[in-house]
PDB file of C-alpha atoms and ligand atoms in Angstrom:
ATOM      1  CA  MET A   1     -13.205 -10.748  -9.700  1.00 41.00           C
ATOM      2  CA  ALA A   2     -15.318 -10.006 -12.755  1.00 46.00           C
ATOM      3  CA  SER A   3     -18.786  -8.876 -11.798  1.00 48.00           C
ATOM      4  CA  ALA A   4     -22.114  -9.755 -13.399  1.00 48.00           C
ATOM      5  CA  GLY A   5     -22.099  -6.229 -14.794  1.00 47.00           C
ATOM      6  CA  PHE A   6     -18.766  -6.902 -16.422  1.00 52.00           C
ATOM      7  CA  PHE A   7     -20.125  -9.994 -18.221  1.00 55.00           C
ATOM      8  CA  THR A   8     -23.208  -8.086 -19.335  1.00 53.00           C
ATOM      9  CA  CYS A   9     -20.839  -5.526 -20.734  1.00 51.00           C
ATOM     10  CA  MET A  10     -18.781  -8.176 -22.542  1.00 56.00           C
ATOM     11  CA  LEU A  11     -21.979  -9.545 -24.075  1.00 56.00           C
ATOM     12  CA  LEU A  12     -22.916  -6.066 -25.218  1.00 51.00           C
ATOM     13  CA  ALA A  13     -19.447  -5.700 -26.702  1.00 52.00           C
ATOM     14  CA  LEU A  14     -20.080  -8.794 -28.862  1.00 57.00           C
ATOM     15  CA  PHE A  15     -23.124  -7.106 -30.339  1.00 53.00           C
ATOM     16  CA  ILE A  16     -21.839  -3.628 -30.964  1.00 48.00           C
ATOM     17  CA  GLY A  17     -18.298  -4.721 -31.807  1.00 48.00           C
ATOM     18  CA  ILE A  18     -16.412  -2.317 -29.536  1.00 47.00           C
ATOM     19  CA  TRP A  19     -15.104  -2.627 -26.012  1.00 50.00           C
ATOM     20  CA  PRO A  20     -16.973  -0.158 -23.803  1.00 45.00           C
ATOM     21  CA  CYS A  21     -16.319  -2.006 -20.567  1.00 51.00           C
ATOM     22  CA  HIS A  22     -14.530  -0.370 -17.678  1.00 50.00           C
ATOM     23  CA  ALA A  23     -12.168  -3.143 -16.743  1.00 56.00           C
ATOM     24  CA  GLN A  24     -11.489  -3.618 -13.080  1.00 80.00           C
ATOM     25  CA  ASN A  25      -8.735  -1.636 -11.484  1.00 93.00           C
ATOM     26  CA  VAL A  26      -5.567  -3.400 -10.475  1.00 97.00           C
ATOM     27  CA  THR A  27      -5.294  -4.024  -6.732  1.00 98.00           C
ATOM     28  CA  LEU A  28      -1.979  -2.984  -5.257  1.00 98.00           C
ATOM     29  CA  SER A  29      -1.489  -4.146  -1.660  1.00 98.00           C
ATOM     30  CA  VAL A  30       1.365  -2.941   0.525  1.00 98.00           C
ATOM     31  CA  TYR A  31       2.065  -4.634   3.869  1.00 98.00           C
ATOM     32  CA  TYR A  32       4.458  -2.444   5.803  1.00 98.00           C
ATOM     33  CA  GLU A  33       5.377  -0.919   9.136  1.00 98.00           C
ATOM     34  CA  THR A  34       5.851   2.787   9.683  1.00 98.00           C
ATOM     35  CA  LEU A  35       9.427   2.876  10.998  1.00 98.00           C
ATOM     36  CA  CYS A  36      11.140   0.255   8.866  1.00 97.00           C
ATOM     37  CA  PRO A  37      13.471   2.544   6.877  1.00 97.00           C
ATOM     38  CA  TYR A  38      13.038   0.382   3.764  1.00 97.00           C
ATOM     39  CA  CYS A  39       9.267   0.772   3.974  1.00 98.00           C
ATOM     40  CA  SER A  40       9.694   4.541   4.267  1.00 98.00           C
ATOM     41  CA  ASP A  41      12.038   4.465   1.284  1.00 97.00           C
ATOM     42  CA  PHE A  42       9.588   2.403  -0.764  1.00 97.00           C
ATOM     43  CA  ILE A  43       6.694   4.725   0.038  1.00 98.00           C
ATOM     44  CA  VAL A  44       8.599   7.992  -0.403  1.00 97.00           C
ATOM     45  CA  ASN A  45      10.612   7.099  -3.515  1.00 96.00           C
ATOM     46  CA  HIS A  46       8.544   4.458  -5.300  1.00 96.00           C
ATOM     47  CA  LEU A  47       4.899   4.314  -4.220  1.00 97.00           C
ATOM     48  CA  VAL A  48       4.787   8.083  -4.781  1.00 96.00           C
ATOM     49  CA  LYS A  49       4.776   7.260  -8.522  1.00 95.00           C
ATOM     50  CA  LEU A  50       1.046   6.562  -8.154  1.00 96.00           C
ATOM     51  CA  PHE A  51       0.577  10.329  -8.194  1.00 94.00           C
ATOM     52  CA  HIS A  52       2.438  10.627 -11.487  1.00 88.00           C
ATOM     53  CA  SER A  53       1.038  10.073 -14.972  1.00 83.00           C
ATOM     54  CA  ARG A  54      -2.437   9.192 -13.705  1.00 88.00           C
ATOM     55  CA  LEU A  55      -1.368   5.775 -12.456  1.00 94.00           C
ATOM     56  CA  PHE A  56      -3.803   6.161  -9.558  1.00 94.00           C
ATOM     57  CA  SER A  57      -6.680   6.035 -12.071  1.00 94.00           C
ATOM     58  CA  ILE A  58      -6.225   2.275 -12.588  1.00 95.00           C
ATOM     59  CA  VAL A  59      -5.140   1.252  -9.081  1.00 97.00           C
ATOM     60  CA  ASN A  60      -7.038   0.264  -5.980  1.00 97.00           C
ATOM     61  CA  LEU A  61      -4.470   0.789  -3.255  1.00 98.00           C
ATOM     62  CA  ARG A  62      -4.587  -1.226  -0.023  1.00 98.00           C
ATOM     63  CA  LEU A  63      -2.134  -0.102   2.630  1.00 98.00           C
ATOM     64  CA  VAL A  64      -1.764  -2.437   5.612  1.00 98.00           C
ATOM     65  CA  PRO A  65       0.306  -0.813   8.391  1.00 98.00           C
ATOM     66  CA  TRP A  66       1.124  -3.758  10.653  1.00 98.00           C
ATOM     67  CA  GLY A  67       4.194  -5.460   9.152  1.00 98.00           C
ATOM     68  CA  ASN A  68       6.285  -7.575  11.488  1.00 98.00           C
ATOM     69  CA  ALA A  69       4.490  -6.495  14.653  1.00 98.00           C
ATOM     70  CA  VAL A  70       3.360  -9.241  17.043  1.00 97.00           C
ATOM     71  CA  LEU A  71       0.061  -9.541  18.858  1.00 97.00           C
ATOM     72  CA  GLN A  72       0.825 -10.611  22.433  1.00 96.00           C
ATOM     73  CA  SER A  73      -1.401 -12.966  24.435  1.00 95.00           C
ATOM     74  CA  ASN A  74      -2.700 -10.094  26.595  1.00 95.00           C
ATOM     75  CA  GLY A  75      -3.728  -8.230  23.443  1.00 94.00           C
ATOM     76  CA  SER A  76      -0.980  -5.602  23.405  1.00 96.00           C
ATOM     77  CA  PHE A  77       1.204  -5.020  20.356  1.00 97.00           C
ATOM     78  CA  LEU A  78       4.949  -5.552  20.121  1.00 98.00           C
ATOM     79  CA  CYS A  79       6.404  -3.596  17.209  1.00 98.00           C
ATOM     80  CA  GLN A  80       9.746  -4.229  15.519  1.00 97.00           C
ATOM     81  CA  HIS A  81      10.888  -0.624  16.005  1.00 97.00           C
ATOM     82  CA  GLY A  82       9.397  -0.057  19.435  1.00 97.00           C
ATOM     83  CA  PRO A  83       6.288   1.563  20.918  1.00 97.00           C
ATOM     84  CA  GLU A  84       6.559   4.652  18.707  1.00 97.00           C
ATOM     85  CA  GLU A  85       6.092   2.415  15.684  1.00 98.00           C
ATOM     86  CA  CYS A  86       2.939   0.914  17.259  1.00 98.00           C
ATOM     87  CA  LEU A  87       1.612   4.426  17.780  1.00 98.00           C
ATOM     88  CA  LEU A  88       2.357   5.512  14.212  1.00 98.00           C
ATOM     89  CA  ASN A  89       1.055   2.252  12.667  1.00 98.00           C
ATOM     90  CA  THR A  90      -2.194   2.898  14.526  1.00 98.00           C
ATOM     91  CA  ILE A  91      -2.316   6.566  13.490  1.00 98.00           C
ATOM     92  CA  GLU A  92      -1.875   5.531   9.845  1.00 98.00           C
ATOM     93  CA  ALA A  93      -4.577   2.858  10.229  1.00 98.00           C
ATOM     94  CA  CYS A  94      -6.903   5.519  11.662  1.00 98.00           C
ATOM     95  CA  THR A  95      -6.068   7.904   8.825  1.00 98.00           C
ATOM     96  CA  ILE A  96      -6.882   5.231   6.224  1.00 98.00           C
ATOM     97  CA  SER A  97     -10.182   4.570   8.015  1.00 98.00           C
ATOM     98  CA  VAL A  98     -11.183   8.223   8.472  1.00 98.00           C
ATOM     99  CA  TYR A  99     -10.031   9.210   4.961  1.00 98.00           C
ATOM    100  CA  PRO A 100     -10.748   6.177   2.751  1.00 98.00           C
ATOM    101  CA  ASN A 101      -9.922   8.255  -0.340  1.00 97.00           C
ATOM    102  CA  GLU A 102      -6.634   6.695  -1.419  1.00 97.00           C
ATOM    103  CA  GLU A 103      -4.973   9.896  -2.597  1.00 96.00           C
ATOM    104  CA  GLN A 104      -5.872  11.627   0.668  1.00 97.00           C
ATOM    105  CA  HIS A 105      -4.543   8.995   3.039  1.00 98.00           C
ATOM    106  CA  LEU A 106      -1.490   8.281   0.904  1.00 98.00           C
ATOM    107  CA  SER A 107      -0.632  12.003   0.996  1.00 98.00           C
ATOM    108  CA  PHE A 108      -0.632  11.921   4.788  1.00 98.00           C
ATOM    109  CA  ILE A 109       1.352   8.673   4.939  1.00 98.00           C
ATOM    110  CA  LEU A 110       3.885  10.071   2.444  1.00 98.00           C
ATOM    111  CA  CYS A 111       4.323  13.147   4.624  1.00 98.00           C
ATOM    112  CA  LEU A 112       4.852  11.049   7.746  1.00 98.00           C
ATOM    113  CA  GLU A 113       7.266   8.630   6.056  1.00 98.00           C
ATOM    114  CA  ARG A 114       9.267  11.545   4.615  1.00 98.00           C
ATOM    115  CA  LEU A 115       9.689  12.859   8.155  1.00 98.00           C
ATOM    116  CA  ALA A 116      10.693   9.366   9.317  1.00 97.00           C
ATOM    117  CA  SER A 117      13.368   9.243   6.579  1.00 96.00           C
ATOM    118  CA  ALA A 118      14.611  12.692   7.561  1.00 96.00           C
ATOM    119  CA  ASN A 119      14.656  11.854  11.286  1.00 96.00           C
ATOM    120  CA  GLU A 120      12.148  14.635  11.982  1.00 97.00           C
ATOM    121  CA  LEU A 121       9.305  12.546  13.324  1.00 96.00           C
ATOM    122  CA  ASN A 122       8.575  14.906  16.204  1.00 95.00           C
ATOM    123  CA  GLU A 123       6.695  17.001  13.633  1.00 95.00           C
ATOM    124  CA  TRP A 124       4.401  14.237  12.316  1.00 98.00           C
ATOM    125  CA  ILE A 125       1.229  15.857  13.688  1.00 97.00           C
ATOM    126  CA  ASN A 126       1.762  18.740  11.248  1.00 98.00           C
ATOM    127  CA  CYS A 127       1.224  16.289   8.388  1.00 98.00           C
ATOM    128  CA  PHE A 128      -2.529  16.595   8.888  1.00 98.00           C
ATOM    129  CA  ASN A 129      -2.380  20.294   8.286  1.00 97.00           C
ATOM    130  CA  THR A 130       0.162  20.046   5.432  1.00 97.00           C
ATOM    131  CA  THR A 131      -2.020  17.604   3.558  1.00 98.00           C
ATOM    132  CA  GLY A 132      -5.230  19.503   4.227  1.00 97.00           C
ATOM    133  CA  LEU A 133      -6.733  16.928   6.600  1.00 98.00           C
ATOM    134  CA  ALA A 134      -8.308  17.421  10.004  1.00 98.00           C
ATOM    135  CA  THR A 135      -6.888  15.669  13.064  1.00 97.00           C
ATOM    136  CA  VAL A 136      -9.862  13.297  13.443  1.00 97.00           C
ATOM    137  CA  PRO A 137      -7.527  10.241  13.189  1.00 98.00           C
ATOM    138  CA  ILE A 138      -6.002  11.280  16.524  1.00 98.00           C
ATOM    139  CA  ASP A 139      -9.455  10.973  18.121  1.00 98.00           C
ATOM    140  CA  CYS A 140      -9.740   7.555  16.481  1.00 98.00           C
ATOM    141  CA  TYR A 141      -6.430   6.586  18.120  1.00 98.00           C
ATOM    142  CA  LYS A 142      -7.431   7.930  21.546  1.00 98.00           C
ATOM    143  CA  SER A 143     -10.824   6.223  21.441  1.00 98.00           C
ATOM    144  CA  GLY A 144      -9.178   2.806  21.058  1.00 97.00           C
ATOM    145  CA  TYR A 145     -10.773   2.251  17.652  1.00 98.00           C
ATOM    146  CA  GLY A 146      -7.272   2.317  16.165  1.00 98.00           C
ATOM    147  CA  ASN A 147      -6.490  -0.856  18.110  1.00 98.00           C
ATOM    148  CA  VAL A 148      -9.522  -2.545  16.573  1.00 98.00           C
ATOM    149  CA  LEU A 149      -8.241  -1.588  13.121  1.00 98.00           C
ATOM    150  CA  GLU A 150      -4.741  -2.816  13.945  1.00 98.00           C
ATOM    151  CA  ASN A 151      -6.133  -6.164  15.136  1.00 98.00           C
ATOM    152  CA  GLN A 152      -7.825  -6.524  11.746  1.00 98.00           C
ATOM    153  CA  TYR A 153      -4.580  -5.700   9.962  1.00 98.00           C
ATOM    154  CA  ALA A 154      -2.716  -8.200  12.182  1.00 98.00           C
ATOM    155  CA  ALA A 155      -5.200 -10.926  11.198  1.00 98.00           C
ATOM    156  CA  GLU A 156      -4.988  -9.988   7.524  1.00 98.00           C
ATOM    157  CA  THR A 157      -1.192 -10.058   7.601  1.00 98.00           C
ATOM    158  CA  ALA A 158      -1.167 -13.431   9.382  1.00 98.00           C
ATOM    159  CA  GLN A 159      -3.415 -14.872   6.662  1.00 98.00           C
ATOM    160  CA  LEU A 160      -1.047 -14.001   3.803  1.00 98.00           C
ATOM    161  CA  ASP A 161      -0.409 -17.100   1.696  1.00 97.00           C
ATOM    162  CA  PRO A 162       2.466 -17.420   1.100  1.00 97.00           C
ATOM    163  CA  PRO A 163       3.343 -15.607   4.330  1.00 98.00           C
ATOM    164  CA  HIS A 164       5.343 -12.412   4.041  1.00 98.00           C
ATOM    165  CA  LYS A 165       9.081 -12.860   4.437  1.00 97.00           C
ATOM    166  CA  PHE A 166       9.893  -9.220   4.955  1.00 97.00           C
ATOM    167  CA  VAL A 167       8.403  -5.752   4.633  1.00 98.00           C
ATOM    168  CA  PRO A 168       7.613  -3.927   2.478  1.00 98.00           C
ATOM    169  CA  TRP A 169       5.636  -6.884   1.074  1.00 98.00           C
ATOM    170  CA  VAL A 170       3.902  -5.837  -2.114  1.00 98.00           C
ATOM    171  CA  LEU A 171       1.200  -7.700  -4.059  1.00 98.00           C
ATOM    172  CA  VAL A 172      -0.408  -6.941  -7.402  1.00 98.00           C
ATOM    173  CA  ASP A 173      -3.833  -8.570  -7.773  1.00 97.00           C
ATOM    174  CA  GLY A 174      -2.872 -10.921  -4.954  1.00 97.00           C
ATOM    175  CA  GLN A 175       0.450 -12.000  -6.460  1.00 97.00           C
ATOM    176  CA  PRO A 176       3.416 -11.222  -4.173  1.00 98.00           C
ATOM    177  CA  LEU A 177       6.194  -9.430  -6.031  1.00 97.00           C
ATOM    178  CA  GLN A 178       8.726 -10.820  -3.557  1.00 95.00           C
ATOM    179  CA  GLU A 179      12.125  -9.163  -4.070  1.00 95.00           C
ATOM    180  CA  ASP A 180      10.971  -7.372  -7.220  1.00 95.00           C
ATOM    181  CA  PHE A 181       8.625  -5.013  -5.364  1.00 97.00           C
ATOM    182  CA  LYS A 182      10.262  -1.802  -6.550  1.00 95.00           C
ATOM    183  CA  ASN A 183       9.132  -2.678 -10.084  1.00 95.00           C
ATOM    184  CA  PHE A 184       5.484  -2.575  -9.054  1.00 96.00           C
ATOM    185  CA  VAL A 185       4.567  -0.183 -11.885  1.00 95.00           C
ATOM    186  CA  THR A 186       5.534  -2.823 -14.453  1.00 94.00           C
ATOM    187  CA  TYR A 187       3.309  -5.398 -12.766  1.00 96.00           C
ATOM    188  CA  VAL A 188       0.407  -2.971 -12.418  1.00 96.00           C
ATOM    189  CA  CYS A 189       0.611  -1.988 -16.092  1.00 94.00           C
ATOM    190  CA  ASN A 190       0.803  -5.607 -17.220  1.00 94.00           C
ATOM    191  CA  ALA A 191      -2.148  -6.595 -15.037  1.00 96.00           C
ATOM    192  CA  TYR A 192      -4.353  -3.775 -16.336  1.00 94.00           C
ATOM    193  CA  LYS A 193      -6.726  -4.968 -19.055  1.00 91.00           C
ATOM    194  CA  GLY A 194      -8.651  -1.745 -19.588  1.00 90.00           C
ATOM    195  CA  GLU A 195      -8.498   0.787 -22.378  1.00 87.00           C
ATOM    196  CA  GLN A 196      -7.711   3.928 -20.414  1.00 86.00           C
ATOM    197  CA  VAL A 197      -4.009   3.079 -20.221  1.00 89.00           C
ATOM    198  CA  PRO A 198      -2.333   5.808 -18.152  1.00 91.00           C
ATOM    199  CA  GLU A 199       0.760   7.572 -19.427  1.00 89.00           C
ATOM    200  CA  ALA A 200       2.866   5.849 -16.788  1.00 89.00           C
ATOM    201  CA  CYS A 201       2.339   2.617 -18.723  1.00 90.00           C
ATOM    202  CA  HIS A 202       3.699   3.968 -22.044  1.00 84.00           C
ATOM    203  CA  PRO A 203       5.668   2.290 -23.343  1.00 70.00           C
ATOM    204  CA  LEU A 204       4.382  -0.821 -21.649  1.00 57.00           C
ATOM    205  CA  PRO A 205       7.304  -2.091 -19.595  1.00 53.00           C
ATOM    206  CA  LEU A 206       8.567  -5.599 -20.297  1.00 56.00           C
ATOM    207  CA  MET A 207       7.098  -8.225 -18.036  1.00 57.00           C
ATOM    208  CA  ASN A 208       9.678 -10.144 -16.111  1.00 54.00           C
ATOM    209  CA  ASN A 209       8.147 -13.322 -14.792  1.00 54.00           C
ATOM    210  CA  SER A 210      11.352 -14.692 -13.327  1.00 52.00           C
ATOM    211  CA  LEU A 211      10.877 -13.353  -9.816  1.00 53.00           C
ATOM    212  CA  LYS A 212      14.191 -13.407  -8.083  1.00 51.00           C
ATOM    213  CA  LYS A 213      14.386 -16.185  -5.541  1.00 51.00           C
ATOM    214  CA  ALA A 214      17.668 -15.201  -3.925  1.00 50.00           C
ATOM    215  CA  THR A 215      18.177 -13.003  -0.896  1.00 53.00           C
ATOM    216  CA  PRO A 216      17.418  -9.415  -1.891  1.00 55.00           C
ATOM    217  CA  SER A 217      20.505  -7.475  -2.795  1.00 60.00           C
ATOM    218  CA  TYR A 218      19.027  -4.427  -1.059  1.00 68.00           C
ATOM    219  CA  PRO A 219      17.838  -4.286   2.518  1.00 82.00           C
ATOM    220  CA  VAL A 220      14.344  -4.975   3.830  1.00 91.00           C
ATOM    221  CA  CYS A 221      12.946  -5.574   7.336  1.00 93.00           C
ATOM    222  CA  TYR A 222      12.692  -9.323   7.844  1.00 93.00           C
ATOM    223  CA  ALA A 223       9.905 -11.024   9.775  1.00 91.00           C
ATOM    224  CA  ASN A 224      11.084 -12.517  13.111  1.00 75.00           C
TER     225      ASN A 224
HETATM  226  C1  NAG B 301     -10.570   2.775 -10.061  1.00 78.61           C
HETATM  227  O1  NAG B 301      -9.795   3.667  -9.310  1.00 78.61           O
HETATM  228  C2  NAG B 301     -10.183   5.014  -9.456  1.00 78.61           C
HETATM  229  C3  NAG B 301      -9.182   5.872  -8.720  1.00 78.61           C
HETATM  230  O2  NAG B 301      -8.871   5.353  -7.459  1.00 78.61           O
HETATM  231  C4  NAG B 301     -11.604   5.188  -8.943  1.00 78.61           C
HETATM  232  O3  NAG B 301     -12.023   6.515  -9.123  1.00 78.61           O
HETATM  233  C5  NAG B 301     -12.525   4.248  -9.684  1.00 78.61           C
HETATM  234  O4  NAG B 301     -13.808   4.301  -9.113  1.00 78.61           O
HETATM  235  C6  NAG B 301     -12.007   2.823  -9.603  1.00 78.61           C
HETATM  236  N1  NAG B 301     -12.815   1.952 -10.432  1.00 78.61           N
HETATM  237  C7  NAG B 301     -13.176   0.734 -10.036  1.00 78.61           C
HETATM  238  C8  NAG B 301     -13.973  -0.050 -11.034  1.00 78.61           C
HETATM  239  O5  NAG B 301     -12.883   0.268  -8.958  1.00 78.61           O
HETATM  240  C1  NAG B 302       1.374  -7.658  27.989  1.00 78.61           C
HETATM  241  O1  NAG B 302       2.396  -8.639  27.996  1.00 78.61           O
HETATM  242  C2  NAG B 302       3.712  -8.130  27.747  1.00 78.61           C
HETATM  243  C3  NAG B 302       4.683  -9.308  27.633  1.00 78.61           C
HETATM  244  O2  NAG B 302       4.235 -10.418  28.310  1.00 78.61           O
HETATM  245  C4  NAG B 302       4.080  -7.148  28.833  1.00 78.61           C
HETATM  246  O3  NAG B 302       5.371  -6.632  28.594  1.00 78.61           O
HETATM  247  C5  NAG B 302       3.064  -6.007  28.831  1.00 78.61           C
HETATM  248  O4  NAG B 302       3.340  -5.103  29.884  1.00 78.61           O
HETATM  249  C6  NAG B 302       1.641  -6.547  28.981  1.00 78.61           C
HETATM  250  N1  NAG B 302       0.724  -5.417  28.784  1.00 78.61           N
HETATM  251  C7  NAG B 302      -0.353  -5.235  29.533  1.00 78.61           C
HETATM  252  C8  NAG B 302      -1.212  -4.046  29.182  1.00 78.61           C
HETATM  253  O5  NAG B 302      -0.657  -5.969  30.437  1.00 78.61           O
HETATM  254  C1  NAG B 303      -3.317  24.709   8.844  1.00 78.61           C
HETATM  255  O1  NAG B 303      -2.763  25.698   9.672  1.00 78.61           O
HETATM  256  C2  NAG B 303      -3.034  27.020   9.250  1.00 78.61           C
HETATM  257  C3  NAG B 303      -2.227  27.986  10.112  1.00 78.61           C
HETATM  258  O2  NAG B 303      -2.272  27.591  11.462  1.00 78.61           O
HETATM  259  C4  NAG B 303      -4.536  27.264   9.328  1.00 78.61           C
HETATM  260  O3  NAG B 303      -4.830  28.585   8.888  1.00 78.61           O
HETATM  261  C5  NAG B 303      -5.235  26.243   8.430  1.00 78.61           C
HETATM  262  O4  NAG B 303      -6.632  26.377   8.552  1.00 78.61           O
HETATM  263  C6  NAG B 303      -4.844  24.831   8.811  1.00 78.61           C
HETATM  264  N1  NAG B 303      -5.393  23.890   7.846  1.00 78.61           N
HETATM  265  C7  NAG B 303      -6.126  22.838   8.218  1.00 78.61           C
HETATM  266  C8  NAG B 303      -6.616  21.960   7.121  1.00 78.61           C
HETATM  267  O5  NAG B 303      -6.384  22.576   9.395  1.00 78.61           O
HETATM  268  C1  NAG B 304      14.347 -10.826 -15.684  1.00 78.61           C
HETATM  269  O1  NAG B 304      14.918 -11.152 -14.438  1.00 78.61           O
HETATM  270  C2  NAG B 304      16.018 -12.035 -14.546  1.00 78.61           C
HETATM  271  C3  NAG B 304      16.422 -12.445 -13.131  1.00 78.61           C
HETATM  272  O2  NAG B 304      16.732 -11.342 -12.350  1.00 78.61           O
HETATM  273  C4  NAG B 304      17.143 -11.335 -15.320  1.00 78.61           C
HETATM  274  O3  NAG B 304      18.242 -12.186 -15.427  1.00 78.61           O
HETATM  275  C5  NAG B 304      16.627 -10.956 -16.696  1.00 78.61           C
HETATM  276  O4  NAG B 304      17.604 -10.229 -17.379  1.00 78.61           O
HETATM  277  C6  NAG B 304      15.359 -10.126 -16.595  1.00 78.61           C
HETATM  278  N1  NAG B 304      14.789  -9.910 -17.928  1.00 78.61           N
HETATM  279  C7  NAG B 304      14.337  -8.730 -18.327  1.00 78.61           C
HETATM  280  C8  NAG B 304      13.759  -8.694 -19.692  1.00 78.61           C
HETATM  281  O5  NAG B 304      14.393  -7.716 -17.615  1.00 78.61           O
END
């Protein structure tokens, strides 16, 4: 959404004949669950590109660790990959809340998802130390505040329109990339209207509007 400040800036640009406005960042939203191997793969091998070539400088990242989990009538969570996934979804939600800085919480989540890929999850607590964070998110989990956060993520996931078909479910400025999610850099670069084009966007990748409608040719974790 363009702000009043943005329009003021555009007006100013008309007068002075240059474009001094800091265009809005591109919003990249990732709906996922911690133990879906295809979510881990996306985070570890693709989302990690945000750290390269200053791509992070134009992105507002929104990670939503709920995925295909189900909220039961008594309020407890049922996760696709079992209770451990509910625990880790909640830990990641707490980490995002305690460390809202995107590079900080993504570093932790990367560490945890790397361990998940390597089948070494018993060491996930060390990820706080490895990424230079304190273990405050564990207190958040124990206090029950993590469940509050997860309920919010459940509601946000349920409100997706169109609904997610699988995870990882990736959106750029609200547009779902569907099966083309691994090409998120292309979409981010094409959506960015600012002047400070990061190196990752050179040369500007070709936009491919024909989102594939067919069943993905690579695996994902389906809803239901
Ligand atoms: C864009 O993102 C960068 C890095 O996350 C941040 O420092 C900056 O404040 C953001 N700008 C806007 C307009 O949101
Ligand atoms: C909630 O309901 C589910 C399924 O009906 C059940 O397995 C679970 O034990 C219940 N949890 C609590 C805390 O009552
Ligand atoms: C990580 O662990 C080392 C060794 O136990 C310790 O010296 C260091 O302070 C810890 N770092 C953080 C951020 O807790
Ligand atoms: C765009 O995607 C369609 C469908 O997958 C593909 O056939 C086409 O070659 C792609 N075009 C470009 C320029 O990548």
